[in-house]
mmCIF file of C-alpha atoms in Angstrom:
data_model
loop_
_atom_site.group_PDB
_atom_site.id
_atom_site.type_symbol
_atom_site.label_atom_id
_atom_site.label_comp_id
_atom_site.label_asym_id
_atom_site.label_seq_id
_atom_site.Cartn_x
_atom_site.Cartn_y
_atom_site.Cartn_z
ATOM 1 C CA MET Z 24 111.831 113.820 173.103
ATOM 2 C CA LYS Z 25 113.344 110.862 175.001
ATOM 3 C CA ILE Z 26 114.335 107.674 173.186
ATOM 4 C CA LYS Z 27 111.748 105.585 175.076
ATOM 5 C CA ASN Z 28 109.027 107.934 173.879
ATOM 6 C CA ILE Z 29 110.314 107.743 170.316
ATOM 7 C CA ARG Z 30 110.079 103.944 170.423
ATOM 8 C CA LYS Z 31 106.459 104.193 171.521
ATOM 9 C CA VAL Z 32 105.694 106.235 168.412
ATOM 10 C CA PHE Z 33 107.354 103.638 166.205
ATOM 11 C CA GLU Z 34 105.322 100.860 167.817
ATOM 12 C CA ALA Z 35 101.988 102.650 167.525
ATOM 13 C CA LEU Z 36 99.361 101.650 165.026
ATOM 14 C CA THR Z 37 98.811 103.768 161.922
ATOM 15 C CA PRO Z 38 97.488 107.090 163.306
ATOM 16 C CA THR Z 39 94.279 108.807 162.325
ATOM 17 C CA ASN Z 40 94.343 112.416 161.129
ATOM 18 C CA ASP Z 41 93.452 113.609 164.653
ATOM 19 C CA GLN Z 42 96.222 111.484 166.110
ATOM 20 C CA LYS Z 43 98.720 112.854 163.588
ATOM 21 C CA GLU Z 44 97.893 116.396 164.660
ATOM 22 C CA LYS Z 45 98.323 115.460 168.337
ATOM 23 C CA ILE Z 46 101.679 113.823 167.571
ATOM 24 C CA PHE Z 47 102.792 116.952 165.747
ATOM 25 C CA GLN Z 48 101.784 119.176 168.674
ATOM 26 C CA ASN Z 49 103.751 116.920 171.038
ATOM 27 C CA LEU Z 50 106.787 117.260 168.780
ATOM 28 C CA LEU Z 51 106.492 121.013 168.874
ATOM 29 C CA THR Z 52 106.187 120.975 172.665
ATOM 30 C CA SER Z 53 109.118 118.604 173.192
ATOM 31 C CA SER Z 54 111.257 120.660 170.844
ATOM 32 C CA GLN Z 55 110.388 123.863 172.724
ATOM 33 C CA ILE Z 56 109.189 125.642 169.611
ATOM 34 C CA GLU Z 57 108.055 129.025 170.784
ATOM 35 C CA TYR Z 58 105.345 131.168 169.291
ATOM 36 C CA ARG Z 59 106.717 134.326 167.741
ATOM 37 C CA SER Z 60 105.126 137.273 169.524
ATOM 38 C CA GLN Z 61 103.634 140.161 167.563
ATOM 39 C CA ARG Z 62 105.874 143.220 167.766
ATOM 40 C CA LYS Z 63 105.957 146.593 166.071
ATOM 41 C CA THR Z 64 109.356 147.802 164.820
ATOM 42 C CA SER Z 65 111.180 145.659 167.373
ATOM 43 C CA PRO Z 66 114.706 144.428 166.692
ATOM 44 C CA ILE Z 67 115.242 140.981 165.236
ATOM 45 C CA LYS Z 68 117.185 138.901 167.716
ATOM 46 C CA LEU Z 69 120.242 137.897 165.725
ATOM 47 C CA ARG Z 70 121.585 134.455 166.379
ATOM 48 C CA ARG Z 71 123.947 134.094 169.351
ATOM 49 C CA TYR Z 72 124.199 130.328 168.939
ATOM 50 C CA THR Z 73 123.338 128.845 172.345
ATOM 51 C CA ILE Z 74 120.681 126.117 172.193
ATOM 52 C CA ILE Z 75 119.457 122.874 173.724
ATOM 53 C CA ALA Z 76 119.946 119.946 171.345
ATOM 54 C CA ALA Z 77 119.037 116.280 170.994
ATOM 55 C CA VAL Z 78 118.435 113.985 168.051
ATOM 56 C CA LEU Z 79 114.936 113.637 166.621
ATOM 57 C CA MET Z 80 114.388 110.153 165.209
ATOM 58 C CA VAL Z 81 110.614 109.907 164.961
ATOM 59 C CA GLY Z 82 109.070 107.631 162.347
ATOM 60 C CA LEU Z 83 105.393 107.611 161.439
ATOM 61 C CA THR Z 84 104.456 104.800 159.100
ATOM 62 C CA THR Z 85 102.166 106.709 156.738
ATOM 63 C CA THR Z 86 102.124 109.653 154.300
ATOM 64 C CA ALA Z 87 104.544 112.461 153.481
ATOM 65 C CA PHE Z 88 103.739 113.934 156.903
ATOM 66 C CA ALA Z 89 105.959 111.256 158.399
ATOM 67 C CA ALA Z 90 108.833 111.811 155.968
ATOM 68 C CA VAL Z 91 109.136 115.492 156.914
ATOM 69 C CA TYR Z 92 109.946 114.812 160.549
ATOM 70 C CA THR Z 93 112.388 111.980 159.958
ATOM 71 C CA GLY Z 94 114.428 114.349 157.769
ATOM 72 C CA LEU Z 95 115.147 117.219 160.173
ATOM 73 C CA ASP Z 96 117.324 116.656 163.216
ATOM 74 C CA GLU Z 97 115.762 117.922 166.414
ATOM 75 C CA ALA Z 98 118.963 119.808 167.155
ATOM 76 C CA LEU Z 99 118.299 121.949 164.078
ATOM 77 C CA ILE Z 100 114.674 122.482 165.110
ATOM 78 C CA GLN Z 101 115.904 123.736 168.483
ATOM 79 C CA PHE Z 102 118.589 125.822 166.811
ATOM 80 C CA LEU Z 103 116.370 127.457 164.161
ATOM 81 C CA LYS Z 104 113.318 127.924 166.419
ATOM 82 C CA PRO Z 105 110.487 127.719 163.861
ATOM 83 C CA SER Z 106 107.211 129.098 165.194
ATOM 84 C CA ASN Z 107 104.713 126.833 163.450
ATOM 85 C CA LYS Z 108 104.143 123.636 161.516
ATOM 86 C CA ASN Z 109 104.540 125.221 158.075
ATOM 87 C CA GLN Z 110 107.998 126.534 158.923
ATOM 88 C CA VAL Z 111 109.114 123.101 160.134
ATOM 89 C CA VAL Z 112 107.877 121.545 156.874
ATOM 90 C CA HIS Z 113 109.576 124.240 154.776
ATOM 91 C CA MET Z 114 112.934 123.870 156.524
ATOM 92 C CA SER Z 115 112.725 120.071 156.447
ATOM 93 C CA ASN Z 116 112.334 120.082 152.682
ATOM 94 C CA GLY Z 117 115.719 121.742 152.238
ATOM 95 C CA VAL Z 118 117.919 119.926 154.759
ATOM 96 C CA TYR Z 119 120.508 117.445 153.461
ATOM 97 C CA THR Z 120 121.663 114.498 155.585
ATOM 98 C CA ILE Z 121 125.364 113.611 155.272
ATOM 99 C CA ASN Z 122 126.155 111.201 158.163
ATOM 100 C CA LYS Z 123 129.897 111.026 157.517
ATOM 101 C CA THR Z 124 132.523 110.374 160.202
ATOM 102 C CA ILE Z 125 136.256 111.186 160.046
ATOM 103 C CA LYS Z 126 138.354 109.350 162.658
ATOM 104 C CA ASN Z 127 141.937 109.332 163.878
ATOM 105 C CA LYS Z 128 143.732 108.683 167.172
ATOM 106 C CA GLN Z 129 142.899 112.172 168.418
ATOM 107 C CA GLY Z 130 139.130 111.730 168.036
ATOM 108 C CA SER Z 131 136.345 111.748 165.472
ATOM 109 C CA VAL Z 132 134.301 114.371 163.675
ATOM 110 C CA ALA Z 133 130.809 113.230 162.629
ATOM 111 C CA ILE Z 134 129.135 115.444 160.017
ATOM 112 C CA LYS Z 135 125.363 114.987 160.352
ATOM 113 C CA GLN Z 136 123.254 117.472 158.398
ATOM 114 C CA VAL Z 137 123.593 120.667 156.376
ATOM 115 C CA ILE Z 138 121.085 123.452 155.767
ATOM 116 C CA GLY Z 139 121.480 126.874 154.187
ATOM 117 C CA ASP Z 140 120.532 129.660 151.800
ATOM 118 C CA SER Z 141 122.174 131.966 149.268
ATOM 119 C CA ASN Z 142 124.964 133.150 151.562
ATOM 120 C CA LEU Z 143 124.757 131.179 154.815
ATOM 121 C CA THR Z 144 125.406 127.475 155.435
ATOM 122 C CA TYR Z 145 124.899 125.627 158.729
ATOM 123 C CA ILE Z 146 126.612 122.255 159.292
ATOM 124 C CA LEU Z 147 125.505 120.110 162.248
ATOM 125 C CA MET Z 148 128.332 117.952 163.649
ATOM 126 C CA ASP Z 149 129.541 115.993 166.661
ATOM 127 C CA PHE Z 150 133.093 115.706 167.967
ATOM 128 C CA THR Z 151 134.193 112.790 170.170
ATOM 129 C CA ALA Z 152 137.534 113.041 171.967
ATOM 130 C CA PRO Z 153 139.568 110.082 173.288
ATOM 131 C CA LYS Z 154 138.179 108.411 176.415
ATOM 132 C CA GLY Z 155 139.008 110.250 179.606
ATOM 133 C CA THR Z 156 138.787 113.690 177.988
ATOM 134 C CA ILE Z 157 136.037 115.881 179.429
ATOM 135 C CA LEU Z 158 134.579 118.488 177.081
ATOM 136 C CA ASN Z 159 132.559 120.914 179.211
ATOM 137 C CA ALA Z 160 133.762 124.385 178.211
ATOM 138 C CA ALA Z 161 131.372 127.180 177.242
ATOM 139 C CA ARG Z 162 132.825 127.652 173.742
ATOM 140 C CA TYR Z 163 134.589 125.451 171.220
ATOM 141 C CA ARG Z 164 136.014 125.954 167.759
ATOM 142 C CA PHE Z 165 138.239 124.417 165.098
ATOM 143 C CA HIS Z 166 140.601 126.144 162.717
ATOM 144 C CA ALA Z 167 138.911 125.284 159.424
ATOM 145 C CA LEU Z 168 140.373 125.417 155.925
ATOM 146 C CA ILE Z 169 137.671 125.356 153.244
ATOM 147 C CA ASN Z 170 138.385 124.821 149.557
ATOM 148 C CA SER Z 171 135.462 125.696 147.267
ATOM 149 C CA ASN Z 172 134.741 127.942 144.281
ATOM 150 C CA GLN Z 173 133.264 130.575 146.619
ATOM 151 C CA SER Z 174 135.031 133.109 148.776
ATOM 152 C CA SER Z 175 134.557 132.214 152.425
ATOM 153 C CA TYR Z 176 134.534 135.338 154.539
ATOM 154 C CA SER Z 177 133.509 133.987 157.898
ATOM 155 C CA THR Z 178 133.206 130.738 159.806
ATOM 156 C CA GLY Z 179 132.142 130.070 163.360
ATOM 157 C CA TYR Z 180 130.954 127.374 165.757
ATOM 158 C CA GLU Z 181 128.078 127.220 168.210
ATOM 159 C CA VAL Z 182 128.024 124.707 171.045
ATOM 160 C CA LEU Z 183 124.813 122.733 171.501
ATOM 161 C CA ASP Z 184 123.698 121.308 174.824
ATOM 162 C CA ASP Z 185 123.699 117.528 174.327
ATOM 163 C CA GLY Z 186 122.470 116.831 177.853
ATOM 164 C CA ASN Z 187 125.759 115.471 179.198
ATOM 165 C CA PRO Z 188 128.352 118.212 179.829
ATOM 166 C CA TYR Z 189 130.883 115.914 181.521
ATOM 167 C CA ASP Z 190 131.576 113.380 178.791
ATOM 168 C CA ASN Z 191 134.033 113.359 175.877
ATOM 169 C CA LYS Z 192 131.515 114.442 173.223
ATOM 170 C CA ILE Z 193 130.208 117.808 172.037
ATOM 171 C CA SER Z 194 127.684 118.827 169.384
ATOM 172 C CA LEU Z 195 128.314 121.904 167.258
ATOM 173 C CA VAL Z 196 126.739 123.936 164.486
ATOM 174 C CA MET Z 197 129.335 125.358 162.112
ATOM 175 C CA ASN Z 198 128.338 128.426 160.119
ATOM 176 C CA ILE Z 199 129.943 129.387 156.816
ATOM 177 C CA MET Z 200 129.184 132.805 155.312
ATOM 178 C CA THR Z 201 130.030 133.282 151.637
ATOM 179 C CA ASP Z 202 129.447 135.725 148.804
ATOM 180 C CA ASN Z 203 127.276 133.163 146.964
ATOM 181 C CA SER Z 204 125.525 129.904 147.801
ATOM 182 C CA LEU Z 205 127.390 126.672 148.542
ATOM 183 C CA ALA Z 206 124.311 124.591 147.621
ATOM 184 C CA GLY Z 207 125.185 121.656 145.368
ATOM 185 C CA GLN Z 208 128.926 122.154 145.675
ATOM 186 C CA THR Z 209 131.543 119.669 146.812
ATOM 187 C CA VAL Z 210 133.883 121.334 149.281
ATOM 188 C CA ASP Z 211 137.110 120.127 150.875
ATOM 189 C CA ILE Z 212 137.296 120.912 154.582
ATOM 190 C CA THR Z 213 140.145 120.438 157.039
ATOM 191 C CA PHE Z 214 139.394 120.792 160.757
ATOM 192 C CA ARG Z 215 142.487 121.439 162.855
ATOM 193 C CA ASP Z 216 142.974 121.560 166.635
ATOM 194 C CA LEU Z 217 139.868 121.741 168.800
ATOM 195 C CA GLU Z 218 140.072 124.833 171.002
ATOM 196 C CA ALA Z 219 138.026 125.675 174.103
ATOM 197 C CA ALA Z 220 137.263 128.880 176.000
ATOM 198 C CA ASP Z 221 135.231 130.167 178.913
ATOM 199 C CA PRO Z 222 132.355 132.571 178.213
ATOM 200 C CA PHE Z 223 133.390 135.780 176.435
ATOM 201 C CA PRO Z 224 135.986 137.272 176.894
ATOM 202 C CA GLY Z 225 137.645 133.945 177.710
ATOM 203 C CA ILE Z 226 140.713 133.079 175.644
ATOM 204 C CA PHE Z 227 140.742 129.990 173.382
ATOM 205 C CA ASP Z 228 143.314 127.283 174.121
ATOM 206 C CA THR Z 229 143.920 124.000 172.285
ATOM 207 C CA VAL Z 230 142.418 121.014 174.125
ATOM 208 C CA VAL Z 231 142.674 118.332 171.409
ATOM 209 C CA SER Z 232 145.407 118.537 168.770
ATOM 210 C CA GLY Z 233 144.843 116.896 165.429
ATOM 211 C CA SER Z 234 143.627 117.249 161.866
ATOM 212 C CA TRP Z 235 140.476 115.881 160.245
ATOM 213 C CA GLU Z 236 140.090 116.147 156.467
ATOM 214 C CA THR Z 237 137.060 115.360 154.319
ATOM 215 C CA SER Z 238 135.136 116.245 151.165
ATOM 216 C CA LEU Z 239 131.458 117.082 151.548
ATOM 217 C CA LYS Z 240 128.718 117.269 148.948
ATOM 218 C CA LEU Z 241 126.494 120.109 150.166
ATOM 219 C CA ASP Z 242 123.304 119.052 148.432
ATOM 220 C CA PHE Z 243 120.931 121.162 150.507
ATOM 221 C CA LYS Z 244 118.137 123.148 148.870
ATOM 222 C CA GLU Z 245 118.758 126.825 149.456
ATOM 223 C CA TYR Z 246 115.801 128.772 150.822
ATOM 224 C CA SER Z 247 116.504 132.263 149.554
ATOM 225 C CA THR Z 248 114.325 134.457 147.379
ATOM 226 C CA LEU Z 249 116.373 136.942 145.342
ATOM 227 C CA HIS Z 250 114.812 140.388 144.853
ATOM 228 C CA GLN Z 251 116.341 142.539 142.107
ATOM 229 C CA ILE Z 252 116.174 146.111 143.464
ATOM 230 C CA ASN Z 253 118.512 148.366 141.430
ATOM 231 C CA GLN Z 254 117.436 151.543 143.211
ATOM 232 C CA ALA Z 255 119.497 154.599 144.127
ATOM 233 C CA ILE Z 256 119.993 155.198 147.841
ATOM 234 C CA SER Z 257 122.073 157.443 150.078
ATOM 235 C CA LEU Z 258 124.401 155.720 152.555
ATOM 236 C CA TYR Z 259 125.724 158.123 155.145
ATOM 237 C CA GLY Z 260 125.449 160.948 152.603
ATOM 238 C CA TYR Z 261 127.135 159.092 149.737
ATOM 239 C CA LYS Z 262 125.471 157.855 146.533
ATOM 240 C CA ALA Z 263 124.972 154.118 146.182
ATOM 241 C CA ILE Z 264 122.761 151.581 144.406
ATOM 242 C CA LEU Z 265 120.985 148.829 146.295
ATOM 243 C CA LYS Z 266 121.360 146.010 143.766
ATOM 244 C CA THR Z 267 119.728 142.989 145.376
ATOM 245 C CA ILE Z 268 118.129 141.710 148.575
ATOM 246 C CA SER Z 269 118.253 137.966 149.166
ATOM 247 C CA VAL Z 270 116.074 136.804 152.045
ATOM 248 C CA SER Z 271 115.352 133.404 153.540
ATOM 249 C CA PRO Z 272 113.914 132.160 156.845
ATOM 250 C CA ILE Z 273 117.429 132.187 158.370
ATOM 251 C CA SER Z 274 119.158 135.305 156.999
ATOM 252 C CA ILE Z 275 119.044 138.362 154.776
ATOM 253 C CA THR Z 276 121.824 139.562 152.453
ATOM 254 C CA LEU Z 277 122.120 142.938 150.718
ATOM 255 C CA LYS Z 278 124.459 143.712 147.830
ATOM 256 C CA ILE Z 279 125.273 147.386 147.279
ATOM 257 C CA GLU Z 280 127.396 149.190 144.709
ATOM 258 C CA SER Z 281 129.045 152.587 145.180
ATOM 259 C CA ASP Z 282 132.018 154.572 143.936
ATOM 260 C CA SER Z 283 132.428 155.846 147.515
ATOM 261 C CA LEU Z 284 132.954 152.584 149.395
ATOM 262 C CA LYS Z 285 135.992 153.811 151.304
ATOM 263 C CA GLU Z 286 134.036 156.787 152.639
ATOM 264 C CA ILE Z 287 130.942 154.701 153.403
ATOM 265 C CA ASN Z 288 132.993 152.088 155.233
ATOM 266 C CA LYS Z 289 134.158 154.669 157.769
ATOM 267 C CA PHE Z 290 130.561 154.667 159.017
ATOM 268 C CA ALA Z 291 129.395 151.157 158.051
ATOM 269 C CA PHE Z 292 132.173 149.334 159.920
ATOM 270 C CA LYS Z 293 132.324 151.313 163.157
ATOM 271 C CA LEU Z 294 131.200 148.271 165.201
ATOM 272 C CA GLU Z 295 130.009 150.273 168.199
ATOM 273 C CA GLU Z 296 130.019 147.921 171.197
ATOM 274 C CA ILE Z 297 126.936 148.288 173.395
ATOM 275 C CA GLY Z 298 127.555 145.225 175.558
ATOM 276 C CA PRO Z 299 130.031 142.353 175.944
ATOM 277 C CA ASN Z 300 130.598 141.189 172.345
ATOM 278 C CA ILE Z 301 127.368 142.934 171.217
ATOM 279 C CA TYR Z 302 127.586 145.524 168.438
ATOM 280 C CA LEU Z 303 125.159 147.843 166.692
ATOM 281 C CA ASP Z 304 124.311 147.093 163.066
ATOM 282 C CA ASP Z 305 125.555 150.074 161.067
ATOM 283 C CA LEU Z 306 123.606 148.921 157.995
ATOM 284 C CA PRO Z 307 120.217 148.044 159.527
ATOM 285 C CA ILE Z 308 117.239 146.968 157.433
ATOM 286 C CA THR Z 309 113.583 146.893 158.493
ATOM 287 C CA ILE Z 310 111.351 144.040 157.344
ATOM 288 C CA ASN Z 311 107.616 144.793 157.198
ATOM 289 C CA PHE Z 312 105.222 141.836 157.231
ATOM 290 C CA LYS Z 313 101.723 141.579 155.778
ATOM 291 C CA ASP Z 314 100.172 141.208 159.234
ATOM 292 C CA GLY Z 315 101.344 144.701 160.199
ATOM 293 C CA THR Z 316 104.384 143.696 162.266
ATOM 294 C CA SER Z 317 107.878 144.885 161.429
ATOM 295 C CA GLU Z 318 111.345 144.085 162.679
ATOM 296 C CA THR Z 319 114.721 145.781 162.351
ATOM 297 C CA THR Z 320 118.232 144.319 162.438
ATOM 298 C CA ARG Z 321 119.575 146.643 165.121
ATOM 299 C CA ILE Z 322 122.215 144.265 166.511
ATOM 300 C CA PHE Z 323 124.916 143.016 164.152
ATOM 301 C CA THR Z 324 125.828 139.384 163.834
ATOM 302 C CA GLY Z 325 126.768 138.088 160.440
ATOM 303 C CA MET Z 326 129.223 139.362 157.869
ATOM 304 C CA SER Z 327 129.996 142.536 155.965
ATOM 305 C CA ALA Z 328 132.679 142.770 153.280
ATOM 306 C CA SER Z 329 133.757 145.339 150.700
ATOM 307 C CA HIS Z 330 135.201 144.578 147.269
ATOM 308 C CA TYR Z 331 136.958 147.704 146.071
ATOM 309 C CA VAL Z 332 137.711 146.340 142.606
ATOM 310 C CA SER Z 333 133.997 145.838 141.849
ATOM 311 C CA ASN Z 334 132.815 148.660 144.160
ATOM 312 C CA GLN Z 335 130.501 146.156 145.875
ATOM 313 C CA LEU Z 336 129.515 145.947 149.534
ATOM 314 C CA ILE Z 337 127.907 142.736 150.855
ATOM 315 C CA THR Z 338 126.208 142.635 154.248
ATOM 316 C CA LEU Z 339 124.592 139.520 155.713
ATOM 317 C CA LYS Z 340 122.485 139.357 158.871
ATOM 318 C CA THR Z 341 121.443 136.078 160.522
ATOM 319 C CA PHE Z 342 118.116 135.634 162.334
ATOM 320 C CA ASP Z 343 117.811 134.214 165.831
ATOM 321 C CA ASN Z 344 114.356 132.773 165.062
ATOM 322 C CA VAL Z 345 113.403 131.771 161.533
ATOM 323 C CA ILE Z 346 111.077 134.272 159.876
ATOM 324 C CA ASN Z 347 108.188 133.783 157.455
ATOM 325 C CA ASP Z 348 109.882 135.186 154.373
ATOM 326 C CA LYS Z 349 106.814 134.488 152.226
ATOM 327 C CA GLU Z 350 104.782 137.016 154.238
ATOM 328 C CA ILE Z 351 107.089 140.006 153.722
ATOM 329 C CA GLU Z 352 105.311 143.119 152.415
ATOM 330 C CA SER Z 353 108.234 145.525 152.099
ATOM 331 C CA PHE Z 354 111.759 146.451 153.156
ATOM 332 C CA VAL Z 355 113.026 149.807 154.434
ATOM 333 C CA PHE Z 356 116.734 150.550 154.030
ATOM 334 C CA PHE Z 357 118.186 153.991 154.844
ATOM 335 C CA GLY Z 358 114.830 155.670 154.290
ATOM 336 C CA LYS Z 359 114.054 153.847 151.026
ATOM 337 C CA LYS Z 360 110.850 151.784 151.210
ATOM 338 C CA ILE Z 361 110.780 148.873 148.776
ATOM 339 C CA PRO Z 362 107.420 147.109 148.403
ATOM 340 C CA ILE Z 363 107.742 143.436 147.508
ATOM 341 C CA ASN Z 364 104.876 143.517 144.994
ATOM 342 C CA THR Z 365 106.885 145.949 142.844
ATOM 343 C CA VAL Z 366 110.080 143.920 142.942
ATOM 344 C CA PRO Z 367 110.628 141.226 140.290
ATOM 345 C CA ARG Z 368 111.691 137.878 141.764
#
C-alpha cells in the first residue's frame, strides 16, 4: 500500500462494518496475500526467504480491528504469507515492536519487530550504509554473536525488496533457531561486517566493515503448541522415542531420544542435494488437516542437531507459508500416525 493511500485511510470518517470489511480486503490485496490451494500429500514449501516488503502503517480510528493492523509490519505479512484474516489477526497478536537503532560512522542498524515460536525467532531490521554506498546485491548477511541462556544453533538473513535497489539501505529478516524459545528473554547481539554475495553459489565479501552492539528484549508471544508424544518409533531401523512435537504457524520442531544417535545420524544428515542449494529432508513429517488435505516436509530448510550426552535429536522445519496449526488432525512420522485428539497439550 502506498503512503498516499495510507493517508486517505487515516483521513476517512469512522467506517461502518461493511467499510471495515472492504478495507481489510484491500489490505489483503495490497499485501499480496495468496489463498492456500487445497493439495493432497503435497510438500510444504519451506521458506527460501525472498519477498517483497514495505511498511504497513494503517490506522483505523475504531475498535480492536484497527489495533491488529497497526501492530504488524507489512513486510512481515509479505514474508509470512498468511492466507486469511484469522491468520493475520493471530500473528499480529504475538508480534513485538522494538524500534531501536544502533548507529556509528559505518552505518546504522534499525531493529523493527520480532516474531517467533518455541524454537524459531524472526527479527525484522533495516541497515543504512554511509551515503554513496549502493546496496543492490542478491544476498546479505552479518556475522552475529548472540549471548542468551539458550543454545543458538543457526542464524541467517533474508533480503527483502524495499522497492529501491540502488540506494544505501536494505531490509532484512534475521532468523535465529534455538533449542528452546527466546520469548521474553533479553539477549545481547553484536552484528559485525555486512557481507554481500551474488545468487547462490556466489561468494560473500565484506562491503561495510563495522560493529553494532545492542541488547534486545524479545517480548514476543510465542505461537507454538507443544504436544507430548512419548511414543516408540523406528528411525532407519534403529529404536527411538518421539518425545515431543511443537508446532506453530511458522515452523514445526521434533525432539527425539535414542541410544543409537550416531547410527541414525548417518542417514538423517545425508543432505542429498537435488538442486542448487536444495536438499531433501531426511526426517520428513506429514501434517494431516481436518479438511482432508495433508502436506509433507520433503525439502529441508531449518536446523537439525544431535546432543550425544542426552541422546537427543532436535529437528526444526520452517514453513514457506504460515499454516493453520489449530486445524491439524494428525501427524505421520516414519510410519507412526499420531492423532491430535489423543495427544495431551
